[in-house]
Each structure stands twice: as C-alpha cells, then as structure tokens.
mmCIF file of C-alpha atoms and ligand atoms in Angstrom:
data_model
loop_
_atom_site.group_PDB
_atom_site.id
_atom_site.type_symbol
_atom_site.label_atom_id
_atom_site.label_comp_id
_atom_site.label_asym_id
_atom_site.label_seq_id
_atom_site.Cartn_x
_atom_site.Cartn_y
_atom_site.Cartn_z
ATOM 1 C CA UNK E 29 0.000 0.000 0.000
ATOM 2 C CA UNK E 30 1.130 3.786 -0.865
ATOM 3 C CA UNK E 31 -0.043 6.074 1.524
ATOM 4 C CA UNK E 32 -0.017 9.798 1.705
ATOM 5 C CA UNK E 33 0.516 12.004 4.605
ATOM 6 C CA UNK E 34 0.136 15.835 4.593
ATOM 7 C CA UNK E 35 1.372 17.466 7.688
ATOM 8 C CA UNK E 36 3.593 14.464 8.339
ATOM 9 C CA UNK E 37 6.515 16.578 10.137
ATOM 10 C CA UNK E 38 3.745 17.307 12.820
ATOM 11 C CA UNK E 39 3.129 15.478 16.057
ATOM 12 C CA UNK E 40 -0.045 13.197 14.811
ATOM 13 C CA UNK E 41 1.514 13.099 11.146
ATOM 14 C CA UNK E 42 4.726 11.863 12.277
ATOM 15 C CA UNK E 43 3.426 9.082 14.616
ATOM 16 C CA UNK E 44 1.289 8.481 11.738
ATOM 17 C CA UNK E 45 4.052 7.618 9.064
ATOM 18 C CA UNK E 46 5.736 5.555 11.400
ATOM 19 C CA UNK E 47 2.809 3.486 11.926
ATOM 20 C CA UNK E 48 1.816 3.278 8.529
ATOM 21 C CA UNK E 49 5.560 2.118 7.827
ATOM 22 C CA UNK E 50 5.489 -0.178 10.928
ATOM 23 C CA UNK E 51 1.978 -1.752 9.101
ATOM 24 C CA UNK E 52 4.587 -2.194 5.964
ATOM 25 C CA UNK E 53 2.928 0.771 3.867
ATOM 26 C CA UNK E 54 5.146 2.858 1.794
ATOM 27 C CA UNK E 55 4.923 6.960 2.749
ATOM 28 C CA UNK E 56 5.213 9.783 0.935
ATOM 29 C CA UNK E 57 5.408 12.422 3.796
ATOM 30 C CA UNK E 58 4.686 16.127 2.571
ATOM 31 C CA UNK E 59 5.395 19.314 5.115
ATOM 32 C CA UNK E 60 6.256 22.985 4.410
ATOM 33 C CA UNK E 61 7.618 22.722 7.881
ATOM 34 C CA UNK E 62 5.774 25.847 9.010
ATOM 35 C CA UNK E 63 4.491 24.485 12.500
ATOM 36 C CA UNK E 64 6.504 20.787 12.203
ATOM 37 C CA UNK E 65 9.880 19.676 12.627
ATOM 38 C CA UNK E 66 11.985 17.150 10.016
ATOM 39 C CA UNK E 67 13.424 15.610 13.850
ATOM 40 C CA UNK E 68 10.119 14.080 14.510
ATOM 41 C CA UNK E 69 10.465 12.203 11.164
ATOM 42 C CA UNK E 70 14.306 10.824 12.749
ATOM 43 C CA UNK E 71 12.258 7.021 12.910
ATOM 44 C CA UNK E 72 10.514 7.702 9.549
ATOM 45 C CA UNK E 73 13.530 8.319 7.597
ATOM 46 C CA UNK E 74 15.510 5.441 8.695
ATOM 47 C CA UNK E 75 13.193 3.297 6.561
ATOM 48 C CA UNK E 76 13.916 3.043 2.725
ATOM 49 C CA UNK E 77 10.011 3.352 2.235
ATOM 50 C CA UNK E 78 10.028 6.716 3.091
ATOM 51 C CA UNK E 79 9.708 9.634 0.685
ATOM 52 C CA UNK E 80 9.780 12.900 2.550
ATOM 53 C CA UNK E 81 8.257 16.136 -0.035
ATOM 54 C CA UNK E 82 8.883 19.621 1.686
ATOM 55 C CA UNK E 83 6.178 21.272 -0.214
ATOM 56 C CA UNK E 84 3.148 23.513 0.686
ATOM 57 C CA UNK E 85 -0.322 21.663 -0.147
ATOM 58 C CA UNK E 86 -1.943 25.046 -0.307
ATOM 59 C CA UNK E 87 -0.090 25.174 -4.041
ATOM 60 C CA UNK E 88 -1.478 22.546 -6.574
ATOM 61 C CA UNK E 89 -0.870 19.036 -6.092
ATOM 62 C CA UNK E 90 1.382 18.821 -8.773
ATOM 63 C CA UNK E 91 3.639 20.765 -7.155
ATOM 64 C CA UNK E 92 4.085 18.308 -4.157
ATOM 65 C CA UNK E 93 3.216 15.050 -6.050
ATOM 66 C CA UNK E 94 5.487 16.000 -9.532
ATOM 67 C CA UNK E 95 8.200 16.226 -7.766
ATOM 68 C CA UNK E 96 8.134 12.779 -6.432
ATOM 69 C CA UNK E 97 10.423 9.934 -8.453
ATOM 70 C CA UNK E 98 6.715 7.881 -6.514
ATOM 71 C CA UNK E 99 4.614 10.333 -8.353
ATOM 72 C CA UNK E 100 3.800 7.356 -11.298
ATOM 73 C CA UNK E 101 2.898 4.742 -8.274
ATOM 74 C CA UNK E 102 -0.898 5.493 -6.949
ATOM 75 C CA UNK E 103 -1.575 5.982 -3.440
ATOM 76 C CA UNK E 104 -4.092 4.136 -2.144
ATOM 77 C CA UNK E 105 -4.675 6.543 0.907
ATOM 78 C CA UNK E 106 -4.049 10.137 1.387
ATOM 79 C CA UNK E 107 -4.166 11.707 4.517
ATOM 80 C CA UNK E 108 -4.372 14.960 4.670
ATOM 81 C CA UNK E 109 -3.401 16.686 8.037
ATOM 82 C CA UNK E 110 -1.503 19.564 7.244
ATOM 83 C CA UNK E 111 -3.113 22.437 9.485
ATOM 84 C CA UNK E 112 -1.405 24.086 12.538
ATOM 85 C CA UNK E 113 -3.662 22.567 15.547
ATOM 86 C CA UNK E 114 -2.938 24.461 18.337
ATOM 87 C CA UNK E 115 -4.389 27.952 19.063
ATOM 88 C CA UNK E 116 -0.936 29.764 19.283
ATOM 89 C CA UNK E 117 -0.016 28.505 15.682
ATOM 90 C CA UNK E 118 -3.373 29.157 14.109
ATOM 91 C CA UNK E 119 -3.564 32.719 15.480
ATOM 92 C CA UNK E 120 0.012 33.134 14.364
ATOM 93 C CA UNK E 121 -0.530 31.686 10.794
ATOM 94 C CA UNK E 122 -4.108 32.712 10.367
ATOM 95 C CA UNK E 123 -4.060 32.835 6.559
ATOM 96 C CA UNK E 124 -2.357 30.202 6.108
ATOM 97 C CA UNK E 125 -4.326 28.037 8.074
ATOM 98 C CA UNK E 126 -7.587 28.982 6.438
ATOM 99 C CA UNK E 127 -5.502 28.329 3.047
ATOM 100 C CA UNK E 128 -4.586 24.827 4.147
ATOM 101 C CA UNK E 129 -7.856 24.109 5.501
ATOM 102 C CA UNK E 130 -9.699 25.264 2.221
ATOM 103 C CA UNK E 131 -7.328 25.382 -1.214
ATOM 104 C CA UNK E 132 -5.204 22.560 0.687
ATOM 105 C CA UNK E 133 -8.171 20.532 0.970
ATOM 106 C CA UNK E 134 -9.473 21.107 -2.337
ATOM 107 C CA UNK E 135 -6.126 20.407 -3.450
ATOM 108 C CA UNK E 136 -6.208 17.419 -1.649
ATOM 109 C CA UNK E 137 -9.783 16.310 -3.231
ATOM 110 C CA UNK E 138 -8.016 16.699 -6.620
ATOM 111 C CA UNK E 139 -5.136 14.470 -6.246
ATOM 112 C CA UNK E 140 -7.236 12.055 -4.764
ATOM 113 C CA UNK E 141 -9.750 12.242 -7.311
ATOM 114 C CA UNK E 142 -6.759 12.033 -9.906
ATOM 115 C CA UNK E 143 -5.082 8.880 -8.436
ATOM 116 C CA UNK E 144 -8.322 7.268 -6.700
ATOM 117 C CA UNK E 145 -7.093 7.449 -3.295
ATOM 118 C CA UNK E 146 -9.186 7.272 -0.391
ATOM 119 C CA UNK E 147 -8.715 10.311 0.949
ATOM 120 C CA UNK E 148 -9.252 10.851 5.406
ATOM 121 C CA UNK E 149 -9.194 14.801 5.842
ATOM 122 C CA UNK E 150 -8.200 15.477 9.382
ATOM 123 C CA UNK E 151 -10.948 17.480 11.118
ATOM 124 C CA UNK E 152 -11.408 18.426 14.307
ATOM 125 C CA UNK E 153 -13.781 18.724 17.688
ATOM 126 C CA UNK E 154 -13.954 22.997 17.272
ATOM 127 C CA UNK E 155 -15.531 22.379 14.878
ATOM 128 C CA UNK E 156 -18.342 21.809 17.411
ATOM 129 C CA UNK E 157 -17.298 25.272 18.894
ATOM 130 C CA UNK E 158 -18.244 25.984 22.012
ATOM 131 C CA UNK E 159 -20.896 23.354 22.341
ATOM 132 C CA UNK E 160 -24.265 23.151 23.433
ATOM 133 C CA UNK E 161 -24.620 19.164 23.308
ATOM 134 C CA UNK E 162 -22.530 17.380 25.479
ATOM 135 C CA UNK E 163 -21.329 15.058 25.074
ATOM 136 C CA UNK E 164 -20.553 15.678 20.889
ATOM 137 C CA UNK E 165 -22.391 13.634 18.712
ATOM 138 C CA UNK E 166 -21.346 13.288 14.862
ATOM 139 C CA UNK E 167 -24.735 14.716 14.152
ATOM 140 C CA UNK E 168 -24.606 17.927 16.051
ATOM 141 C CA UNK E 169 -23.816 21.026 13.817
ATOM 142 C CA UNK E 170 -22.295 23.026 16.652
ATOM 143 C CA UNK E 171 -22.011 26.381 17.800
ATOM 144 C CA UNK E 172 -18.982 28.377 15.929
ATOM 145 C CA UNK E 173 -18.280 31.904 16.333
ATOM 146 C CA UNK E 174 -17.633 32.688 12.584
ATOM 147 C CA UNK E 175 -15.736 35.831 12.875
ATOM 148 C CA UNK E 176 -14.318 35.085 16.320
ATOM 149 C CA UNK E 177 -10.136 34.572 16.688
ATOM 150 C CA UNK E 178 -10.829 30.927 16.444
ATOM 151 C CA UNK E 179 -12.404 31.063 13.598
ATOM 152 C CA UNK E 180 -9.612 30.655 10.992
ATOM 153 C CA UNK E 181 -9.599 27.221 12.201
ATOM 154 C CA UNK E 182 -12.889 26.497 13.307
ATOM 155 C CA UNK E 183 -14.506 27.698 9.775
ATOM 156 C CA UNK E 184 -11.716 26.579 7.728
ATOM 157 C CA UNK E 185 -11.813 23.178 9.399
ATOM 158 C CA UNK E 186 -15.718 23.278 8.956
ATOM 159 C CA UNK E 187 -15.456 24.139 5.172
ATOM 160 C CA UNK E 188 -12.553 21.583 4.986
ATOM 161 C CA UNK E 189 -15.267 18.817 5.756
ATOM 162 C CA UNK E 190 -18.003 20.781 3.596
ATOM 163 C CA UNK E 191 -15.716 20.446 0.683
ATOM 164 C CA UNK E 192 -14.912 16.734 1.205
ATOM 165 C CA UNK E 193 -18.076 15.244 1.402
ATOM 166 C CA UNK E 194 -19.519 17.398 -1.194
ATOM 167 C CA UNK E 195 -16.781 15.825 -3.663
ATOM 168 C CA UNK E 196 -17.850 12.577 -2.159
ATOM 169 C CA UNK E 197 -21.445 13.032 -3.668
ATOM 170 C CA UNK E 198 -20.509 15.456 -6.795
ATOM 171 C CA UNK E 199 -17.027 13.561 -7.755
ATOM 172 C CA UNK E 200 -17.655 10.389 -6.656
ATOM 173 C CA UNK E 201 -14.127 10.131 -4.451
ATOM 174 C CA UNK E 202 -14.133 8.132 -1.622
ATOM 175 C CA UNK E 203 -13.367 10.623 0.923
ATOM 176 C CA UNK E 204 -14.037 10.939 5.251
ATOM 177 C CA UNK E 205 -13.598 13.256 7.879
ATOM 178 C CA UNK E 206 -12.376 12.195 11.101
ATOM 179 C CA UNK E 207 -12.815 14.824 14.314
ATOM 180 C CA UNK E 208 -10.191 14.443 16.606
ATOM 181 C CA UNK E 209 -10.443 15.561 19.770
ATOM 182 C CA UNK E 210 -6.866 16.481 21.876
ATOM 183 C CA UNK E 211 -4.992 14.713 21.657
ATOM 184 C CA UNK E 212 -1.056 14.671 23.106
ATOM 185 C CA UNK E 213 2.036 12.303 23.752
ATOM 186 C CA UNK E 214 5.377 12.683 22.537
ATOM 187 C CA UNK E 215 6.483 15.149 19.567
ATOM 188 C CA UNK E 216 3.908 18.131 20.929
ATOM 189 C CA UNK E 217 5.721 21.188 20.999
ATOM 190 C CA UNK E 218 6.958 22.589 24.448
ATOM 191 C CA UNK E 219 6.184 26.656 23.237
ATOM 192 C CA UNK E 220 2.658 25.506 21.461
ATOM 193 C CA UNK E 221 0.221 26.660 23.978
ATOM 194 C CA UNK E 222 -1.715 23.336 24.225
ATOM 195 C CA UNK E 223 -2.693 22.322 27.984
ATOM 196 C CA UNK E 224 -0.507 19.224 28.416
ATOM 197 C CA UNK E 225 2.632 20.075 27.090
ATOM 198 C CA UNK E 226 2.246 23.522 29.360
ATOM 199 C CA UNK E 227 1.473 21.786 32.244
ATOM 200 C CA UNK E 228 4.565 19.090 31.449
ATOM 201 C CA UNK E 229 7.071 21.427 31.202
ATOM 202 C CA UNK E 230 6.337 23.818 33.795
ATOM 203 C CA UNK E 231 5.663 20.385 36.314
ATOM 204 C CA UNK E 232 8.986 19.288 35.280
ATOM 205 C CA UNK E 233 10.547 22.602 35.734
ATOM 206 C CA UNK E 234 9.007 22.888 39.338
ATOM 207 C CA UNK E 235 6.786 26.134 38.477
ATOM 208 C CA UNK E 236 3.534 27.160 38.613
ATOM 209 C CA UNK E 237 0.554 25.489 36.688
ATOM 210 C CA UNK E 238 -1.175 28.094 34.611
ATOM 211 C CA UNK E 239 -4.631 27.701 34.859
ATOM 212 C CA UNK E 240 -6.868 29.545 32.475
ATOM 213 C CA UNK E 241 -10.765 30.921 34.180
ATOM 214 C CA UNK E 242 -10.890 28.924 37.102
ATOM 215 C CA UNK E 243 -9.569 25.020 35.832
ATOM 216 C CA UNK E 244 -13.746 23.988 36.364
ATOM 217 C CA UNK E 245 -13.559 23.641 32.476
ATOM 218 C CA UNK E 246 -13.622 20.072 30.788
ATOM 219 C CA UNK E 247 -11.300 18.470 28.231
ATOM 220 C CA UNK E 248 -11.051 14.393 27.470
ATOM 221 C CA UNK E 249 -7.680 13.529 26.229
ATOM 222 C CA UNK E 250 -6.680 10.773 24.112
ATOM 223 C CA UNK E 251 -3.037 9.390 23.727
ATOM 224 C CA UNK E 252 -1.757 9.773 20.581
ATOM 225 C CA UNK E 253 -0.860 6.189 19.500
ATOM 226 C CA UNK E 254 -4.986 5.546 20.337
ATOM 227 C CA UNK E 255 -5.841 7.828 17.733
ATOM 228 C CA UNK E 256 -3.184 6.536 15.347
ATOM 229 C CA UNK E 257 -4.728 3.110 15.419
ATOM 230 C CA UNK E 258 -8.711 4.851 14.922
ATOM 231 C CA UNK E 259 -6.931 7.147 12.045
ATOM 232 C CA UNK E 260 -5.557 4.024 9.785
ATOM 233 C CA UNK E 261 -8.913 1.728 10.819
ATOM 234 C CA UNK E 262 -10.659 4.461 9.365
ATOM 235 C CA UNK E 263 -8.476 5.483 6.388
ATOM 236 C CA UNK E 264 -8.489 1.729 5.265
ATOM 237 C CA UNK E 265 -11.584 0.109 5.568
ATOM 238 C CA UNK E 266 -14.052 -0.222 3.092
ATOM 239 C CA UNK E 267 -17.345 1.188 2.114
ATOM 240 C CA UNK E 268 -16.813 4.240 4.565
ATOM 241 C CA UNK E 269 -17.336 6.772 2.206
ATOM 242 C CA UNK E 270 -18.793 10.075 3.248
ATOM 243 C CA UNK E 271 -18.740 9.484 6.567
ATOM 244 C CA UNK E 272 -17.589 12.005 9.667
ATOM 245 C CA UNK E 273 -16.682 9.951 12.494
ATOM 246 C CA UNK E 274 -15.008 11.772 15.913
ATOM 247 C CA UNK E 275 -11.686 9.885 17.531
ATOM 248 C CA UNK E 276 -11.536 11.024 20.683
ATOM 249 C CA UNK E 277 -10.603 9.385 24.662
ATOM 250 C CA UNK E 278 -14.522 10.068 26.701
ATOM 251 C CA UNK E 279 -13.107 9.997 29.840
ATOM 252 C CA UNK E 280 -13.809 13.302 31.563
ATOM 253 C CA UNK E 281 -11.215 15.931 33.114
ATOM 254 C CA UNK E 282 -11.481 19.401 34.560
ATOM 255 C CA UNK E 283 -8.288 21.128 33.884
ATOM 256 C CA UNK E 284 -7.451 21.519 37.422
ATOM 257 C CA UNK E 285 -7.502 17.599 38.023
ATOM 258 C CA UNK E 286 -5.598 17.519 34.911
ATOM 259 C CA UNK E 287 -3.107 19.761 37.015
ATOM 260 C CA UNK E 288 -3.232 17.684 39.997
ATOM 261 C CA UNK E 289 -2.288 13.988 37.828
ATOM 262 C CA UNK E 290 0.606 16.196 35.240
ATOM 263 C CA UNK E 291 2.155 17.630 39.264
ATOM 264 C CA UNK E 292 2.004 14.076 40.873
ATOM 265 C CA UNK E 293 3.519 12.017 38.012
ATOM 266 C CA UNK E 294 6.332 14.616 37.713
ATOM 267 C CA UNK E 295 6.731 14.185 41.292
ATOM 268 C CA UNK E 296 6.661 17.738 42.442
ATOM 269 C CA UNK E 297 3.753 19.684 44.486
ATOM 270 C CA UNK E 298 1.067 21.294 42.512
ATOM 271 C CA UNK E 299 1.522 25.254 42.454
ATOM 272 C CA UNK E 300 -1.593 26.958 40.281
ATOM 273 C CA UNK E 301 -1.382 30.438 38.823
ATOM 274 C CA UNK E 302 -4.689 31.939 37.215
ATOM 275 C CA UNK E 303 -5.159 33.674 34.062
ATOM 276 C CA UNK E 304 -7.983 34.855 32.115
ATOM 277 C CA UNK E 305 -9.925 32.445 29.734
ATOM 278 C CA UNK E 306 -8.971 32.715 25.918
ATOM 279 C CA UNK E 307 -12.348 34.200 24.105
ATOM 280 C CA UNK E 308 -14.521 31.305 22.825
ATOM 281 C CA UNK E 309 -12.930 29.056 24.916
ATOM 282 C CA UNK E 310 -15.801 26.156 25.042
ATOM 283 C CA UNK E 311 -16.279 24.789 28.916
ATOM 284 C CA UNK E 312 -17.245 21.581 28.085
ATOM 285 C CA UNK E 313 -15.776 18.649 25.126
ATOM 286 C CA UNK E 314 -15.877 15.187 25.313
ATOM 287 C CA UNK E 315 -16.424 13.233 22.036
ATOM 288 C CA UNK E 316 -19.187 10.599 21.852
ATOM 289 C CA UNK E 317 -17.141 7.662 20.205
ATOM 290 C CA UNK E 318 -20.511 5.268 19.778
ATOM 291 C CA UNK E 319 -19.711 5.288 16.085
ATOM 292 C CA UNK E 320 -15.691 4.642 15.560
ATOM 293 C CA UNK E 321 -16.692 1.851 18.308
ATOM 294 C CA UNK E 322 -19.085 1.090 15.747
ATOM 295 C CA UNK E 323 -17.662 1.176 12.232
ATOM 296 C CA UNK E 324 -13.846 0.573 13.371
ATOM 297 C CA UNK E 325 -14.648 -1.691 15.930
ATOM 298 C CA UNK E 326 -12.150 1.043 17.929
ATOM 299 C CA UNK E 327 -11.986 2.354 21.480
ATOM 300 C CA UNK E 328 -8.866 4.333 22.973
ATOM 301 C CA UNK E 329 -7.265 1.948 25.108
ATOM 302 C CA UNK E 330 -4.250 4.032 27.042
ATOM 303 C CA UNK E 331 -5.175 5.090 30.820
ATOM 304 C CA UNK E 332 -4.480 9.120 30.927
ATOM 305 C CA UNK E 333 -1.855 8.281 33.538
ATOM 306 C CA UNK E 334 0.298 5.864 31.473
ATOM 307 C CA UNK E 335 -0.106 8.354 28.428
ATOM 308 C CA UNK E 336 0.880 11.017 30.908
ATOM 309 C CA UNK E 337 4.196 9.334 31.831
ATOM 310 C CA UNK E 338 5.547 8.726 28.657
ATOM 311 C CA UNK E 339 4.850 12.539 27.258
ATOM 312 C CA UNK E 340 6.523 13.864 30.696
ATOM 313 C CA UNK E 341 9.518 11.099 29.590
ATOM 314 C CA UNK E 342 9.736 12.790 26.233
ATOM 315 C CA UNK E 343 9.877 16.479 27.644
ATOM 316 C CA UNK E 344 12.159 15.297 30.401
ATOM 317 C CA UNK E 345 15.182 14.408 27.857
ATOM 318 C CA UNK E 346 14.067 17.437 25.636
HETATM 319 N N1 LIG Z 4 -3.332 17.305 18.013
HETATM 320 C C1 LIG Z 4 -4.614 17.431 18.236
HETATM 321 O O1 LIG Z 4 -5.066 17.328 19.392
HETATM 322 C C2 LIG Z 4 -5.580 17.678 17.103
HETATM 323 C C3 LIG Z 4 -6.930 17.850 17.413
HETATM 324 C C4 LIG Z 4 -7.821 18.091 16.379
HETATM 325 C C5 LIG Z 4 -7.378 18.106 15.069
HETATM 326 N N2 LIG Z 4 -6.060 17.937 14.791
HETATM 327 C C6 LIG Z 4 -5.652 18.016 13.380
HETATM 328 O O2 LIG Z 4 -4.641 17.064 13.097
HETATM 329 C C7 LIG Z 4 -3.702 17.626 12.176
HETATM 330 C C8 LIG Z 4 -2.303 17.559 12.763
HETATM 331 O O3 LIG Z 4 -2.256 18.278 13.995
HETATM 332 P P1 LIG Z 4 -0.927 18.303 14.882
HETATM 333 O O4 LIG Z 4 -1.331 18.398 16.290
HETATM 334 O O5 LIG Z 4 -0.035 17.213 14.453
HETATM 335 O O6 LIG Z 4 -0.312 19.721 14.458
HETATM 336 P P2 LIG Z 4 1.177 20.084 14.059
HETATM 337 O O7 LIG Z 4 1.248 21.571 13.963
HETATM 338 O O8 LIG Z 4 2.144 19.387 14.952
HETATM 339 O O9 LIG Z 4 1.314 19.441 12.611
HETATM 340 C C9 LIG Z 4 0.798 20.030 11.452
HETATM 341 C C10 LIG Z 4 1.804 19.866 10.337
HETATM 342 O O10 LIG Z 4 1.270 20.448 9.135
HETATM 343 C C11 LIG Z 4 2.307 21.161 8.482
HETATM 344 N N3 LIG Z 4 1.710 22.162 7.620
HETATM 345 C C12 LIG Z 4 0.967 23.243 7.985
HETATM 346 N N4 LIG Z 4 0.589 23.945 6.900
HETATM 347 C C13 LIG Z 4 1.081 23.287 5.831
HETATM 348 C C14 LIG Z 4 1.031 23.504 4.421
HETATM 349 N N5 LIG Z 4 0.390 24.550 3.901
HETATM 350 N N6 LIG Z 4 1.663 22.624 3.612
HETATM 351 C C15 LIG Z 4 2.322 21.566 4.119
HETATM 352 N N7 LIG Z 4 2.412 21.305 5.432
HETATM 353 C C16 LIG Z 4 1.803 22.156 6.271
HETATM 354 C C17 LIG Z 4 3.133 21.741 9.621
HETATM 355 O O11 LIG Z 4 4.427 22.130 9.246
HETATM 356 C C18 LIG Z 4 3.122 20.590 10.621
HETATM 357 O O12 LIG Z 4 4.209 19.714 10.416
HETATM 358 C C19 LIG Z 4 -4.166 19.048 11.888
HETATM 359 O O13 LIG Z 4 -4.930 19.048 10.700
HETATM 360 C C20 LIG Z 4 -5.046 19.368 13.066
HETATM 361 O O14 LIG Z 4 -6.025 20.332 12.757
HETATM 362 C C21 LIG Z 4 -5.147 17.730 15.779
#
C-alpha cells in the first residue's frame, strides 16, 4: 500500500508515518515545515520506504506530487493533516491556516480524485465550537463563532469537511472526515500553547501550573498512538465513504484535576497560577465515540496516567 501524509513533520503526522511504515505501507510524507519539525520524522527516515516532499499543499498538487520519483505509483490513501492545531499557531498563521484548511483541501480532493485514493481529511472537535450538546455527537452542527479569533480554524476546518463530502457526492471520491479531539504524547511542541505540554514542562521545571478561568472547564484527552490506530482503521476500511466519524478518549477531566495527575507524576507539588480564559474558549468537550466503536470496531485503550508518563519522559530528555 502507498499512503499519503500531509502534515507528516507534525506530532499526529509523524506518529502516523511511522505506523503506517510499521503496518509495511510505503509513505510519501509532505510538510512545508511551518508548525513541524523534520526531527520528529528521525524514525521515519531510517526506513527506505520513506519519501519525505517539503512542499506547501496550499499550491497545486502537482507541485508536491510532480516532484516525487513515486509520483507514477498510486496511493491508495491520502491523509491529509496539514493544518497548525494548536491555538498559538493558528492565530500566528491565520491565513495560512484557512488556506490549508480550504485550497489545501481542495487540493487534496483533486489528487485524490486524480489517483483514486481514499482520501481521510483530518478534522477536528472545534468544529463543534463551544458546544451546546454534550457530550458531541457526529450529528450535532455546533455552535462556531464565525468571525471570532478561532475562527480561521474552526470555519476553515468546517469548510474543509463541507468540501470533502460534497466531492464525495458530486465527484464520486471516496473521501471521510475524522474529528479528533486532543490529543497529546510525545512530539507536541513545548512553546505551542496546548494544555498538556504547558502543564509538562512547567511540572517538570518545578513552576507554577497556569490555569486559564478557574480550571472547572472540561477536556477528554486521548493518547496519541490511540488515535493513530482509529486514524488508519478508518483510512483503510471499506465502504466508509462520506462518513464524519469523531476519535476522541470520553473519559472526563477538569483542567485543574488535569493539574493535579501532570504535578504528581512529575513528582513535584502542585503550584496553580490563574489567568484569564482565551475568548470562545468552550467549557465543556468530550467526544461521543458510539460510532468509531461502531464502524472501526475502535476504542482508545491508554489510561491518561500511562499516556501522561511517557509525554513527561519525552519532555524530560528534551
Ligand atoms: N493534536 C490534536 O489534538 C488535534 C486535534 C484536532 C485536530 N487535529 C488536526 O490534526 C492535524 C495535525 O495536527 P498536529 O497536532 O499534528 O499539528 P502540528 O502543527 O504538529 O502538525 C501540522 C503539520 O502540518 C504542516 N503544515 C501546515 N501547513 C502546511 C502547508 N500549507 N503545507 C504543508 N504542510 C503544512 C506543519 O508544518 C506541521 O508539520 C491538523 O490538521 C489538526 O487540525 C489535531
């Protein structure tokens, strides 16, 4: 099998390519390298099956796939997950994130369409928003600020899946749209702004936890190598066409026990400081997962503790 990654110099790409290598797949990896790093690819690139492209995918595909000496082989996947993730990055590279989300994607459509890929277009929870169902059902719409600071991502991520499953019915490609909810482990970045990683390195460093409103909101967090294993179920099965299916851990955390587990397992006593909650910061997320249970026969299967251990390990030799 030939498989595409977009993004793959990111934290879920990266672990992605290695498992898709791991599974015996060959990769193409493709990265502009505007939010991702060619180190977390160190595991990818000692395999002769891996290709890595440093291209943008909001240019046409044939800039990224004509390059390739692979380019006459067809990929029988594509996954496209090139998209800063966390809110730092996407504020940062607003334009570009609503030009990955949207000409990316279309981009994305076309190369699939040309090669007849299956094509997984990485989605996400905000595009629930701040929600008003809880928990998050594939068939809620949401509740998205369209013109808020979130909403390069949000709205791009939104039109993203809007694109995708329109080419499903008007095209006839066999494309899905997976919503992942956080997720974390190993390769996040230290400076992205993302709860765990924060809490990691300031645990590990012996400061103060920053806590943002009072730490009463709720986040479910799912290990990375969990959602790996619901991404490529999902990217290779058959007769999954069309459909939007959220990846996500359900267990339940308030920020502030988050605090209390990340201060324990790095062995030093929890210190909070408070600071004032982002705008459109939504209080409440937790993915219902009845469906990938359902079609992928998948459920996320690493306790938040173990999970928790191994990303302090990473940020520990950083
Ligand atoms: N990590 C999560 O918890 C989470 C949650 C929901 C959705 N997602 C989605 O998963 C995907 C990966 O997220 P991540 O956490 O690994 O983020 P990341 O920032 O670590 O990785 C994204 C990668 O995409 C690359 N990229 C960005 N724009 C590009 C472009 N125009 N052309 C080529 N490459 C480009 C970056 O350089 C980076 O390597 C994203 O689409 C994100 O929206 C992640």
């Amino acid at each position: 099998m030939i498989a595409y990654v977009t993004g793959a110099a990111g934290f879920v790409g990266s672990h992605l390519c290695d498992r898709l290598l791991r599974d015996g797949a060959d990769v193409v990896g493709i990265d502009n390298l505007a939010t991702g790093a060619v180190e977390n690819l160190r595991d990818a690139q000692a395999s002769s099956r891996f290709t890595f492209v440093q291209a943008d995918v909001s240019e046409p595909w044939e800039t990224w796939i004509a390059d390739l000496s692979a380019a006459l082989q067809r990929p029988a996947v594509m996954l496209h997950f090139a998209s800063p993730a966390s809110p730092v990055q996407y504020e940062r590279l607003a334009l570009q994130t609503m030009a990955v989300n949207a000409v990316g994607t279309m981009h994305a459509v076309a190369a699939a369409q040309a090669s007849g890929a299956t094509l997984l277009f990485a989605s996400t929870s905000e595009s629930y928003g701040d929600p008003h169902e809880h928990p998050q059902r594939e068939t809620y719409w949401g509740n998205v600020n369209p013109v808020g600071i979130r909403s390069c991502y949000d709205e791009s991520k939104r039109f993203g899946e809007a694109y995708v499953t329109t080419a499903v019915r008007k095209l006839g490609i066999d494309g899905r749209v997976v919503r992942i909810f956080n997720t974390y482990g190993p390769r996040m970045q230290a400076g992205d702004g993302r709860v765990i990683p924060n809490f990691c390195i300031s645990a590990l460093r012996g400061e103060p936890l920053t806590v943002y409103g009072d730490g009463s909101q709720t986040r479910s967090f799912c290990y990375v190598d969990d959602l790996v294993d619901g991404l490529v179920r999902f990217a290779t099965r058959s007769g999954l066409a069309g459909r939007v299916v959220n990846i996500g851990n359900d267990g339940e955390y308030t920020i502030r026990q988050l605090a209390e587990i990340t201060a324990r397992l790095a062995g030093t006593e929890l210190r909070l400081t408070r600071d004032a909650l982002p705008p459109d910061d939504p209080t409440r997320r937790k993915p219902d997962v009845t469906l990938a249970r359902e079609l992928l026969d998948w459920q996320p299967t690493t306790p938040l503790e173990t999970g928790l251990r191994r990303t302090l390990d990473y940020f520990r030799k950083g």
